[in-house]
Coordinates of C-alpha atoms and ligand atoms in Angstrom, one line a residue:
M30 CA -87.4 141.7 -28.8
R31 CA -85.3 139.7 -26.4
I32 CA -86.6 136.2 -25.9
V33 CA -85.4 133.5 -23.5
L34 CA -86.3 130.1 -24.8
G35 CA -86.1 127.4 -22.1
V36 CA -86.1 123.8 -23.5
G37 CA -87.3 121.0 -21.2
G38 CA -86.2 117.4 -21.4
G39 CA -88.8 115.8 -23.5
I40 CA -88.7 114.2 -27.0
A41 CA -90.7 117.2 -28.3
A42 CA -87.5 119.3 -27.8
Y43 CA -86.7 118.6 -31.5
K44 CA -89.8 120.6 -32.5
V45 CA -88.5 123.6 -30.6
A46 CA -85.7 124.1 -33.2
S47 CA -88.5 125.2 -35.6
L48 CA -89.9 127.5 -33.0
L49 CA -86.5 129.1 -32.5
R50 CA -86.3 129.6 -36.3
L51 CA -89.7 131.3 -36.3
F52 CA -88.5 133.7 -33.5
T53 CA -85.2 134.5 -35.2
E54 CA -86.7 134.9 -38.7
A55 CA -89.2 137.4 -37.1
G56 CA -86.1 139.4 -36.0
H57 CA -86.0 138.5 -32.4
D58 CA -82.8 137.9 -30.3
V59 CA -83.1 134.6 -28.7
T60 CA -81.1 133.0 -25.9
V61 CA -81.7 129.3 -25.5
I62 CA -81.4 127.7 -22.1
P63 CA -81.8 124.0 -22.4
T64 CA -82.1 121.9 -19.2
E65 CA -79.4 119.3 -18.7
A66 CA -81.9 116.5 -19.5
S67 CA -83.0 118.2 -22.8
T68 CA -79.5 118.0 -24.2
R69 CA -79.9 114.3 -24.4
F70 CA -82.6 115.0 -27.1
V71 CA -81.1 118.1 -28.8
G72 CA -77.5 119.1 -28.2
T73 CA -76.3 122.6 -27.4
A74 CA -74.6 123.0 -30.7
T75 CA -78.0 123.0 -32.5
W76 CA -79.2 125.8 -30.2
E77 CA -76.0 127.9 -30.6
A78 CA -76.0 127.5 -34.4
L79 CA -79.7 128.4 -34.8
S80 CA -79.8 131.2 -32.2
G81 CA -76.3 132.7 -32.9
N82 CA -75.9 133.1 -29.1
P83 CA -73.9 131.2 -26.5
V84 CA -75.8 128.4 -24.8
S85 CA -75.5 127.2 -21.2
N86 CA -77.6 126.1 -18.4
S87 CA -75.1 126.5 -15.7
V88 CA -75.1 129.4 -13.2
F89 CA -71.3 129.0 -13.1
D90 CA -70.6 129.9 -16.7
D91 CA -69.6 133.5 -17.5
V92 CA -70.2 134.4 -13.8
H93 CA -69.0 138.0 -14.4
L94 CA -72.1 138.5 -16.6
V95 CA -74.4 137.5 -13.8
N96 CA -76.5 135.6 -16.2
H97 CA -78.7 134.0 -13.6
V98 CA -80.1 137.5 -12.9
R99 CA -79.5 139.4 -16.1
L100 CA -81.2 137.0 -18.6
G101 CA -84.6 137.0 -16.8
H102 CA -84.4 140.8 -16.2
E103 CA -83.7 141.7 -19.7
A104 CA -86.1 139.3 -21.4
D105 CA -89.2 140.8 -23.0
L106 CA -90.6 137.2 -23.1
V107 CA -89.7 133.8 -21.7
V108 CA -91.0 130.7 -23.4
V109 CA -90.6 127.2 -22.0
A110 CA -91.1 124.4 -24.5
P111 CA -91.6 121.6 -24.0
A112 CA -92.5 122.3 -20.4
T113 CA -92.2 118.9 -18.8
A114 CA -94.1 117.8 -15.6
D115 CA -90.7 118.2 -13.8
L116 CA -90.1 121.8 -15.1
L117 CA -93.7 122.9 -14.2
A118 CA -93.2 121.4 -10.7
K119 CA -89.9 123.2 -10.3
A120 CA -91.3 126.5 -11.6
A121 CA -94.4 126.2 -9.4
T122 CA -92.3 125.6 -6.2
G123 CA -89.8 128.3 -7.1
Q124 CA -86.7 126.1 -7.3
A125 CA -83.5 127.6 -8.6
A126 CA -81.0 124.8 -9.2
D127 CA -80.0 125.8 -12.7
L128 CA -79.9 128.8 -15.1
L129 CA -83.4 128.2 -16.5
T130 CA -85.2 128.0 -13.1
N131 CA -83.2 131.0 -11.9
T132 CA -84.2 132.9 -15.0
L133 CA -87.9 132.0 -14.4
L134 CA -87.7 133.5 -10.9
M135 CA -86.1 136.7 -12.3
A136 CA -88.4 137.2 -15.3
H137 CA -90.0 140.6 -15.5
G138 CA -91.9 140.1 -18.7
P139 CA -94.5 137.6 -19.8
V140 CA -93.8 133.9 -19.3
L141 CA -95.3 131.2 -21.5
F142 CA -95.2 127.5 -20.8
A143 CA -96.0 125.1 -23.6
P144 CA -96.4 121.7 -21.8
A145 CA -95.8 118.3 -23.4
M146 CA -96.0 115.0 -21.5
H147 CA -98.0 111.8 -21.4
T148 CA -101.7 112.2 -20.7
E149 CA -101.6 110.7 -17.2
M150 CA -98.8 113.1 -16.2
W151 CA -100.7 116.0 -17.6
Q152 CA -103.9 115.0 -15.8
H153 CA -102.2 114.0 -12.5
P154 CA -103.5 116.1 -9.6
A155 CA -99.9 117.2 -8.9
T156 CA -99.5 118.7 -12.4
R157 CA -103.0 120.2 -12.3
A158 CA -102.1 121.9 -9.1
N159 CA -98.8 123.2 -10.4
V160 CA -100.4 124.5 -13.6
E161 CA -103.1 126.2 -11.4
T162 CA -100.4 127.8 -9.2
L163 CA -98.4 129.1 -12.2
R164 CA -101.6 130.5 -13.9
T165 CA -102.7 132.2 -10.6
R166 CA -99.2 133.9 -10.4
G167 CA -99.8 135.3 -13.9
A168 CA -97.8 132.8 -16.1
A169 CA -99.5 131.7 -19.3
V170 CA -99.7 127.9 -19.6
L171 CA -100.9 126.6 -22.9
E172 CA -103.3 123.6 -23.2
P173 CA -101.4 120.8 -24.9
A174 CA -102.5 119.4 -28.2
S175 CA -104.3 116.1 -28.3
G176 CA -103.1 113.2 -30.5
R177 CA -100.4 110.6 -30.9
L178 CA -97.7 110.7 -28.1
T179 CA -94.3 109.1 -28.1
G180 CA -95.4 105.6 -27.6
A181 CA -98.5 103.8 -28.8
D182 CA -100.7 106.0 -26.6
S183 CA -102.6 109.1 -27.6
G184 CA -104.5 111.8 -25.8
P185 CA -103.9 115.4 -24.5
G186 CA -100.2 116.0 -24.0
R187 CA -98.6 116.7 -27.4
L188 CA -96.6 119.9 -27.8
P189 CA -98.6 122.3 -29.9
E190 CA -97.0 122.9 -33.4
P191 CA -94.2 125.5 -33.4
E192 CA -96.4 128.0 -35.4
A193 CA -99.2 127.7 -32.8
I194 CA -96.8 128.4 -29.9
F195 CA -95.4 131.3 -31.9
E196 CA -98.9 132.8 -32.4
A197 CA -99.7 132.4 -28.7
A198 CA -96.3 134.0 -27.7
M199 CA -97.0 137.0 -29.9
A200 CA -100.5 137.4 -28.6
L201 CA -99.2 137.3 -25.0
V202 CA -96.6 139.9 -25.7
Q203 CA -99.3 142.2 -27.2
G204 CA -101.1 141.9 -23.8
R205 CA -103.9 139.9 -25.4
T206 CA -105.8 137.6 -23.0
D207 CA -106.9 135.3 -25.8
Y208 CA -103.4 133.8 -26.2
Q209 CA -104.8 130.4 -25.3
L210 CA -105.0 128.5 -28.6
P211 CA -108.7 128.3 -29.5
L212 CA -108.5 124.7 -30.9
A213 CA -106.1 123.3 -28.3
G214 CA -107.0 119.7 -27.6
R215 CA -109.2 119.4 -30.7
T216 CA -108.8 117.1 -33.6
V217 CA -109.7 118.6 -37.0
T218 CA -110.0 116.6 -40.2
I219 CA -109.9 118.5 -43.5
S220 CA -110.4 117.0 -47.0
A221 CA -108.7 119.0 -49.7
G222 CA -108.0 119.0 -53.4
G223 CA -109.9 117.3 -56.2
T224 CA -110.6 113.6 -56.7
R225 CA -109.6 111.8 -59.8
E226 CA -111.8 109.1 -61.2
P227 CA -109.9 106.7 -63.4
L228 CA -111.1 105.7 -66.9
D229 CA -108.1 103.5 -67.7
P230 CA -104.6 103.3 -66.3
V231 CA -103.6 106.6 -67.9
R232 CA -106.7 108.7 -68.0
F233 CA -109.0 110.1 -65.4
L234 CA -111.9 112.5 -64.9
G235 CA -110.8 115.4 -62.6
N236 CA -111.6 118.9 -61.7
R237 CA -110.0 122.3 -61.3
S238 CA -109.5 122.2 -57.5
S239 CA -106.0 123.2 -56.5
G240 CA -106.2 122.3 -52.8
K241 CA -105.1 125.8 -51.8
Q242 CA -108.2 126.5 -49.7
G243 CA -108.0 123.1 -47.9
V244 CA -104.3 123.6 -47.2
A245 CA -104.9 127.1 -45.9
L246 CA -107.5 125.7 -43.6
A247 CA -105.1 123.1 -42.4
V248 CA -102.5 125.8 -41.6
A249 CA -105.1 128.0 -39.8
A250 CA -106.4 125.0 -37.7
R251 CA -102.8 123.9 -36.9
N252 CA -101.9 127.5 -35.8
A253 CA -105.0 127.5 -33.7
G254 CA -103.5 124.6 -31.7
A255 CA -105.6 121.7 -33.3
T256 CA -104.2 118.3 -34.2
V257 CA -104.9 118.4 -37.9
R258 CA -105.4 115.5 -40.3
L259 CA -105.4 116.4 -44.0
L260 CA -107.2 114.0 -46.4
A261 CA -105.4 115.1 -49.5
A262 CA -106.9 114.3 -53.0
H263 CA -105.0 115.7 -55.9
M264 CA -103.5 119.1 -54.9
D265 CA -101.3 121.6 -56.8
V266 CA -99.7 122.7 -53.6
P267 CA -97.6 120.8 -51.0
A268 CA -99.2 119.8 -47.7
P269 CA -98.1 122.0 -44.8
S270 CA -95.8 120.8 -42.0
G271 CA -97.2 119.7 -38.7
V272 CA -100.3 118.0 -40.0
E273 CA -100.9 114.3 -40.6
V274 CA -101.5 113.7 -44.4
V275 CA -103.6 110.8 -45.8
R276 CA -103.3 110.6 -49.6
V277 CA -106.3 109.6 -51.6
E278 CA -107.1 109.6 -55.3
T279 CA -110.8 108.7 -55.9
A280 CA -114.1 109.7 -54.2
L281 CA -114.4 106.1 -52.9
Q282 CA -111.0 106.2 -51.3
L283 CA -111.8 109.6 -49.8
R284 CA -115.0 108.2 -48.4
A285 CA -113.2 105.3 -46.7
A286 CA -110.6 107.6 -45.2
A287 CA -113.2 110.1 -44.1
L288 CA -115.4 107.6 -42.4
E289 CA -112.4 106.2 -40.5
A290 CA -111.2 109.7 -39.5
A291 CA -114.6 110.8 -38.4
A292 CA -114.5 108.5 -35.4
D293 CA -112.1 110.8 -33.5
S294 CA -112.7 114.2 -35.1
D295 CA -114.1 117.1 -33.2
V296 CA -114.4 119.0 -36.5
F297 CA -114.8 117.7 -40.0
I298 CA -114.3 120.1 -42.9
M299 CA -115.2 118.8 -46.4
S300 CA -113.4 121.3 -48.6
A301 CA -112.4 118.7 -51.2
A302 CA -114.0 118.9 -54.7
V303 CA -115.4 115.4 -54.8
A304 CA -116.5 114.1 -58.2
D305 CA -120.2 113.5 -58.1
F306 CA -119.9 110.8 -60.8
R307 CA -117.3 108.2 -61.7
P308 CA -116.9 106.1 -64.9
A309 CA -119.0 102.9 -64.5
D310 CA -116.3 100.8 -66.0
V311 CA -112.5 101.3 -65.5
S312 CA -110.5 99.6 -68.2
D313 CA -107.5 97.6 -67.0
T314 CA -105.7 98.5 -70.2
K315 CA -105.3 101.7 -72.1
I316 CA -108.4 102.5 -74.2
K317 CA -107.1 102.6 -77.8
K318 CA -108.6 104.7 -80.7
R319 CA -109.5 102.5 -83.6
D320 CA -110.8 103.7 -87.0
D321 CA -113.1 100.7 -87.4
T322 CA -115.1 101.2 -84.2
A323 CA -117.7 103.8 -83.0
D324 CA -116.6 106.6 -80.7
P325 CA -116.5 105.3 -77.1
V326 CA -119.3 106.3 -74.8
I327 CA -118.4 106.8 -71.1
T328 CA -121.2 105.7 -68.7
L329 CA -121.1 107.4 -65.4
V330 CA -122.4 106.3 -62.0
R331 CA -123.0 108.4 -59.0
N332 CA -120.4 108.6 -56.2
P333 CA -121.7 108.5 -52.6
D334 CA -122.2 111.9 -51.0
I335 CA -119.5 111.8 -48.3
L336 CA -120.6 115.0 -46.5
Q337 CA -124.1 113.7 -46.2
E338 CA -122.9 110.3 -45.0
L339 CA -120.7 112.0 -42.3
V340 CA -123.7 113.9 -41.1
E341 CA -125.9 110.8 -41.0
R342 CA -123.2 108.8 -39.2
R343 CA -122.8 111.6 -36.6
N344 CA -126.6 111.9 -36.1
S345 CA -126.9 108.2 -35.5
Q346 CA -124.6 108.4 -32.5
P347 CA -125.9 108.9 -28.9
A348 CA -127.0 112.5 -28.6
A349 CA -124.1 113.5 -26.2
V350 CA -121.5 112.1 -28.7
A351 CA -123.3 113.6 -31.8
A352 CA -123.4 117.0 -30.1
G353 CA -119.7 117.1 -29.8
Q354 CA -118.9 117.0 -33.5
L355 CA -119.1 119.9 -35.9
I356 CA -119.3 119.2 -39.6
V357 CA -118.6 121.9 -42.2
G358 CA -119.4 121.7 -45.9
F359 CA -118.3 123.7 -48.8
A360 CA -120.5 124.7 -51.7
A361 CA -119.2 125.9 -55.1
E362 CA -122.1 127.7 -56.8
T363 CA -122.4 129.8 -59.9
G364 CA -126.1 130.9 -59.6
D365 CA -128.4 130.8 -62.6
S366 CA -131.8 132.1 -63.8
E367 CA -133.6 130.0 -61.1
G368 CA -131.7 131.1 -58.1
D369 CA -128.7 133.2 -56.8
V370 CA -125.6 131.8 -55.1
L371 CA -127.0 132.3 -51.6
A372 CA -130.4 130.7 -52.3
Y373 CA -128.6 127.6 -53.7
G374 CA -126.3 127.6 -50.7
E375 CA -129.2 127.7 -48.2
A376 CA -130.9 124.8 -50.0
K377 CA -127.7 122.8 -50.0
L378 CA -127.2 123.4 -46.3
Q379 CA -130.7 122.1 -45.5
R380 CA -130.2 119.1 -47.9
K381 CA -126.8 118.1 -46.6
G382 CA -127.6 118.8 -42.9
C383 CA -124.1 120.0 -42.0
D384 CA -123.7 122.6 -39.2
L385 CA -121.9 125.3 -41.3
L386 CA -121.7 125.7 -45.1
V387 CA -119.1 127.8 -46.7
V388 CA -120.4 129.1 -50.0
N389 CA -118.0 130.0 -52.8
H390 CA -119.0 131.9 -55.9
V391 CA -117.2 130.0 -58.7
G392 CA -116.6 130.6 -62.4
T393 CA -113.7 129.5 -64.5
D394 CA -111.7 132.6 -63.5
K395 CA -112.9 132.6 -59.8
V396 CA -111.7 130.6 -56.8
F397 CA -110.1 127.5 -58.4
G398 CA -106.3 127.9 -58.2
Q399 CA -106.6 131.6 -57.2
D400 CA -104.9 133.0 -54.0
S401 CA -107.9 135.1 -52.9
N402 CA -111.4 134.2 -52.2
S403 CA -114.7 135.6 -51.0
V404 CA -117.1 133.4 -49.1
V405 CA -120.3 133.5 -47.1
I406 CA -120.6 131.2 -44.1
L407 CA -124.2 129.9 -43.6
S408 CA -125.2 128.2 -40.3
R409 CA -127.9 125.6 -39.8
A410 CA -128.6 127.1 -36.4
G411 CA -130.0 130.1 -38.3
S412 CA -127.6 132.9 -37.4
E413 CA -127.0 135.7 -40.0
P414 CA -124.8 134.8 -43.0
Q415 CA -121.2 135.8 -42.3
E416 CA -119.1 137.2 -45.1
A417 CA -115.3 136.7 -45.3
S418 CA -113.0 137.8 -48.1
G419 CA -109.3 138.2 -48.7
T420 CA -106.4 135.8 -49.3
K421 CA -107.2 132.1 -48.8
A422 CA -105.2 132.3 -45.6
E423 CA -107.4 135.2 -44.3
V424 CA -110.6 133.5 -45.3
S425 CA -109.3 130.3 -43.6
D426 CA -108.6 132.2 -40.4
A427 CA -112.1 133.6 -40.4
I428 CA -113.6 130.1 -41.0
I429 CA -111.5 128.6 -38.2
S430 CA -112.5 131.4 -35.8
R431 CA -116.1 130.8 -36.6
I432 CA -115.6 127.1 -36.0
S433 CA -114.0 127.8 -32.6
L434 CA -116.9 129.9 -31.7
E435 CA -119.4 127.2 -32.7
L436 CA -117.4 124.6 -30.8
N437 CA -117.6 126.7 -27.6
R438 CA -121.3 127.0 -28.1
L439 CA -121.6 123.2 -28.4
S440 CA -119.7 122.7 -25.1
V441 CA -121.7 125.3 -23.3
N442 CA -125.1 123.7 -24.4
Ligands
LIG524 N1 -119.3 116.5 -51.4 C1 -119.2 115.2 -50.9 N2 -119.3 114.1 -51.7 C2 -119.7 114.2 -53.0 C3 -119.9 115.5 -53.5 C4 -119.7 116.6 -52.7 O1 -118.9 115.1 -49.7 N3 -119.9 113.2 -53.7 C5 -119.2 117.6 -50.5 C6 -118.1 118.6 -50.9 O2 -116.9 118.3 -50.4 C7 -118.7 119.9 -50.4 C8 -120.2 119.7 -50.5 O3 -120.4 118.3 -50.6 O4 -118.4 120.1 -49.0 C9 -120.8 120.4 -51.6 O5 -120.4 120.0 -52.8 P1 -121.0 120.5 -54.2 O6 -120.2 119.8 -55.3 O7 -121.0 122.0 -54.3 O8 -122.5 120.0 -54.1 P2 -123.3 118.9 -54.8 O9 -123.8 118.0 -53.7 O10 -122.4 118.3 -55.8 O11 -124.5 119.6 -55.4 P3 -124.7 120.2 -56.9 O12 -123.9 119.4 -57.8 O13 -126.2 120.1 -57.1 O14 -124.3 121.6 -56.8

């Protein structure tokens, strides 16, 4: 496929280098057209090297090739990222002072704008009107992500992560109307991995969680346009790019990080394997074996139930605020003679009070550290249990789709 990638003059232009890589690695032929202003952030040499094509934004370069007409005509897709307030205004008013704006006027295929700017600019009536005009004319304008902007401010206006723009672009080319990123503007916090509860400076009580499911969920949420915060306990896998990572070790550290993160999270997913108990005493020095003393006894005390606390905290907020947050728990169950996996899951959902509970069937050879998974999603609202199975990435996509659906329901009610 032939893609024209227009780059606007915003700091987020650096992220577009990754987007270009995603396009070229998928086998597409990309011509980059940076605006004059954008070359102050990323130089044309970067775009030429990464795309393998010549780069210009002048209508007077290679005039014999009639680039100002040809590029737009031949493109199967035009993507503009970051689409600044200025570029959106120029596109909406049909200006044609440079190669990129000419190309936008000549485009025959789908056009996708991925805006990035400060919140006030994005919410300004002039920008709203320009976005409306472009959408009415058939262009796709993504909702920006919400979160930290260039300065100290935060709010809607961040460029969605490159993978998210890539997904939206592919959906648009396939003629899908659901190219809009389902979690755009949402903040999703995910806890992942297993906590480690220290006994002494060298030993701890841990568990088998690899963090793979939590990381796969972070990737799925990021690709769905969310601003993702990963509260990472011990993990065997690296954290993905494009998410904020907060490292924690113990259940108590995770609790503190979770309560802080909850304040601005639209969605909270507790996929971490949290130790239910921790050693009552942590020795400052290494515990030594001595032949003349009895075998040591480890006394355990209960850790707080973080999921339950998140639910209580949420429910104590004014109803309108509480209604805006979705809390998702995970349950690792084996089933036994007194109940099967689902029965235990239902009981846990009621006990913990979260909105959704993802139930895993675990055994020593199942789930932990594995790449595939099979889960049932239970809902407190009482809808039918939903099964999802496949790779942890596929299961995560199913969980994130279900979360998007539930969030839409919340905002309708
Ligand atoms: N969880 C938590 N804090 C804890 C223990 C668990 O927030 N101290 C969360 C997990 O992240 C998960 C959910 O609670 O989302 C279920 O965890 P699980 O260990 O299966 O349930 P338990 O409450 O420990 O119940 P039981 O041991 O009876 O199975």
